């Protein structure tokens, strides 16, 4: 793989979670502490923010 990649860690417990390239976004949970995270990769680094998980939308019957 070529190009620039960054590693994203959980801002709560520090566990390394994801590897991503600039202009990528990931949402997911940390398996160590259970915190839900929104992670964005930019040209200059990584921004990881703890977030509440959005409720699943259901279709009306």
PDB file of C-alpha atoms in Angstrom:
ATOM      1  CA  UNK A   1       0.000   0.000   0.000  1.00  0.00           C
ATOM      2  CA  UNK A   2       1.285   3.407  -0.882  1.00  0.00           C
ATOM      3  CA  UNK A   3       0.421   6.839   0.380  1.00  0.00           C
ATOM      4  CA  UNK A   4      -0.054   8.436   3.752  1.00  0.00           C
ATOM      5  CA  UNK A   5      -1.820   6.529   6.516  1.00  0.00           C
ATOM      6  CA  UNK A   6      -2.525   7.481  10.118  1.00  0.00           C
ATOM      7  CA  UNK A   7      -3.379   5.372  13.161  1.00  0.00           C
ATOM      8  CA  UNK A   8      -6.384   6.372  15.272  1.00  0.00           C
ATOM      9  CA  UNK A   9      -6.506   5.593  18.979  1.00  0.00           C
ATOM     10  CA  UNK A  10      -9.388   5.751  21.420  1.00  0.00           C
ATOM     11  CA  UNK A  11      -9.244   9.144  23.216  1.00  0.00           C
ATOM     12  CA  UNK A  12     -10.606   7.497  26.389  1.00  0.00           C
ATOM     13  CA  UNK A  13      -8.383   4.439  26.918  1.00  0.00           C
ATOM     14  CA  UNK A  14      -5.639   4.855  24.296  1.00  0.00           C
ATOM     15  CA  UNK A  15      -6.150   1.578  22.425  1.00  0.00           C
ATOM     16  CA  UNK A  16      -5.071   1.761  18.768  1.00  0.00           C
ATOM     17  CA  UNK A  17      -8.184   1.058  16.700  1.00  0.00           C
ATOM     18  CA  UNK A  18      -8.033   2.003  13.034  1.00  0.00           C
ATOM     19  CA  UNK A  19      -5.662   2.889  10.218  1.00  0.00           C
ATOM     20  CA  UNK A  20      -6.929   5.354   7.634  1.00  0.00           C
ATOM     21  CA  UNK A  21      -5.946   7.649   4.811  1.00  0.00           C
ATOM     22  CA  UNK A  22      -6.678  11.391   4.554  1.00  0.00           C
ATOM     23  CA  UNK A  23     -10.304  12.338   3.766  1.00  0.00           C
ATOM     24  CA  UNK A  24     -11.636   9.149   5.411  1.00  0.00           C
ATOM     25  CA  UNK A  25     -14.261   8.923   8.149  1.00  0.00           C
ATOM     26  CA  UNK A  26     -15.032   6.000  10.438  1.00  0.00           C
ATOM     27  CA  UNK A  27     -17.603   5.447  13.174  1.00  0.00           C
ATOM     28  CA  UNK A  28     -17.243   2.533  15.549  1.00  0.00           C
ATOM     29  CA  UNK A  29     -16.925   1.298  19.068  1.00  0.00           C
ATOM     30  CA  UNK A  30     -13.800   0.687  21.106  1.00  0.00           C
ATOM     31  CA  UNK A  31     -13.689  -2.974  22.165  1.00  0.00           C
ATOM     32  CA  UNK A  32     -11.623  -2.152  25.267  1.00  0.00           C
ATOM     33  CA  UNK A  33     -13.687   0.584  26.953  1.00  0.00           C
ATOM     34  CA  UNK A  34     -16.941   0.402  24.947  1.00  0.00           C
ATOM     35  CA  UNK A  35     -16.963   4.088  23.956  1.00  0.00           C
ATOM     36  CA  UNK A  36     -18.537   4.912  20.561  1.00  0.00           C
ATOM     37  CA  UNK A  37     -16.244   7.091  18.413  1.00  0.00           C
ATOM     38  CA  UNK A  38     -16.393   9.269  15.326  1.00  0.00           C
ATOM     39  CA  UNK A  39     -12.977   9.416  13.660  1.00  0.00           C
ATOM     40  CA  UNK A  40     -11.931  11.583  10.734  1.00  0.00           C
ATOM     41  CA  UNK A  41      -8.582  11.463   8.976  1.00  0.00           C
ATOM     42  CA  UNK A  42      -7.254  14.697   7.427  1.00  0.00           C
ATOM     43  CA  UNK A  43      -4.125  15.632   5.502  1.00  0.00           C
ATOM     44  CA  UNK A  44      -2.544  16.696   8.819  1.00  0.00           C
ATOM     45  CA  UNK A  45      -3.589  13.885  11.164  1.00  0.00           C
ATOM     46  CA  UNK A  46      -6.513  12.324  12.989  1.00  0.00           C
ATOM     47  CA  UNK A  47      -9.491  13.680  14.934  1.00  0.00           C
ATOM     48  CA  UNK A  48     -11.168  11.153  17.269  1.00  0.00           C
ATOM     49  CA  UNK A  49     -14.257  12.217  19.225  1.00  0.00           C
ATOM     50  CA  UNK A  50     -16.320  10.214  21.708  1.00  0.00           C
ATOM     51  CA  UNK A  51     -19.937  10.300  20.616  1.00  0.00           C
ATOM     52  CA  UNK A  52     -23.331   8.853  21.398  1.00  0.00           C
ATOM     53  CA  UNK A  53     -24.446   6.143  19.025  1.00  0.00           C
ATOM     54  CA  UNK A  54     -27.307   7.323  16.841  1.00  0.00           C
ATOM     55  CA  UNK A  55     -30.498   5.315  17.163  1.00  0.00           C
ATOM     56  CA  UNK A  56     -31.357   3.069  14.249  1.00  0.00           C
ATOM     57  CA  UNK A  57     -34.149   4.418  12.095  1.00  0.00           C
ATOM     58  CA  UNK A  58     -37.014   2.031  11.522  1.00  0.00           C
ATOM     59  CA  UNK A  59     -39.466   2.101   8.680  1.00  0.00           C
ATOM     60  CA  UNK A  60     -43.153   2.499   9.558  1.00  0.00           C
ATOM     61  CA  UNK A  61     -45.328  -0.600   9.097  1.00  0.00           C
TER      62      UNK A  61
END
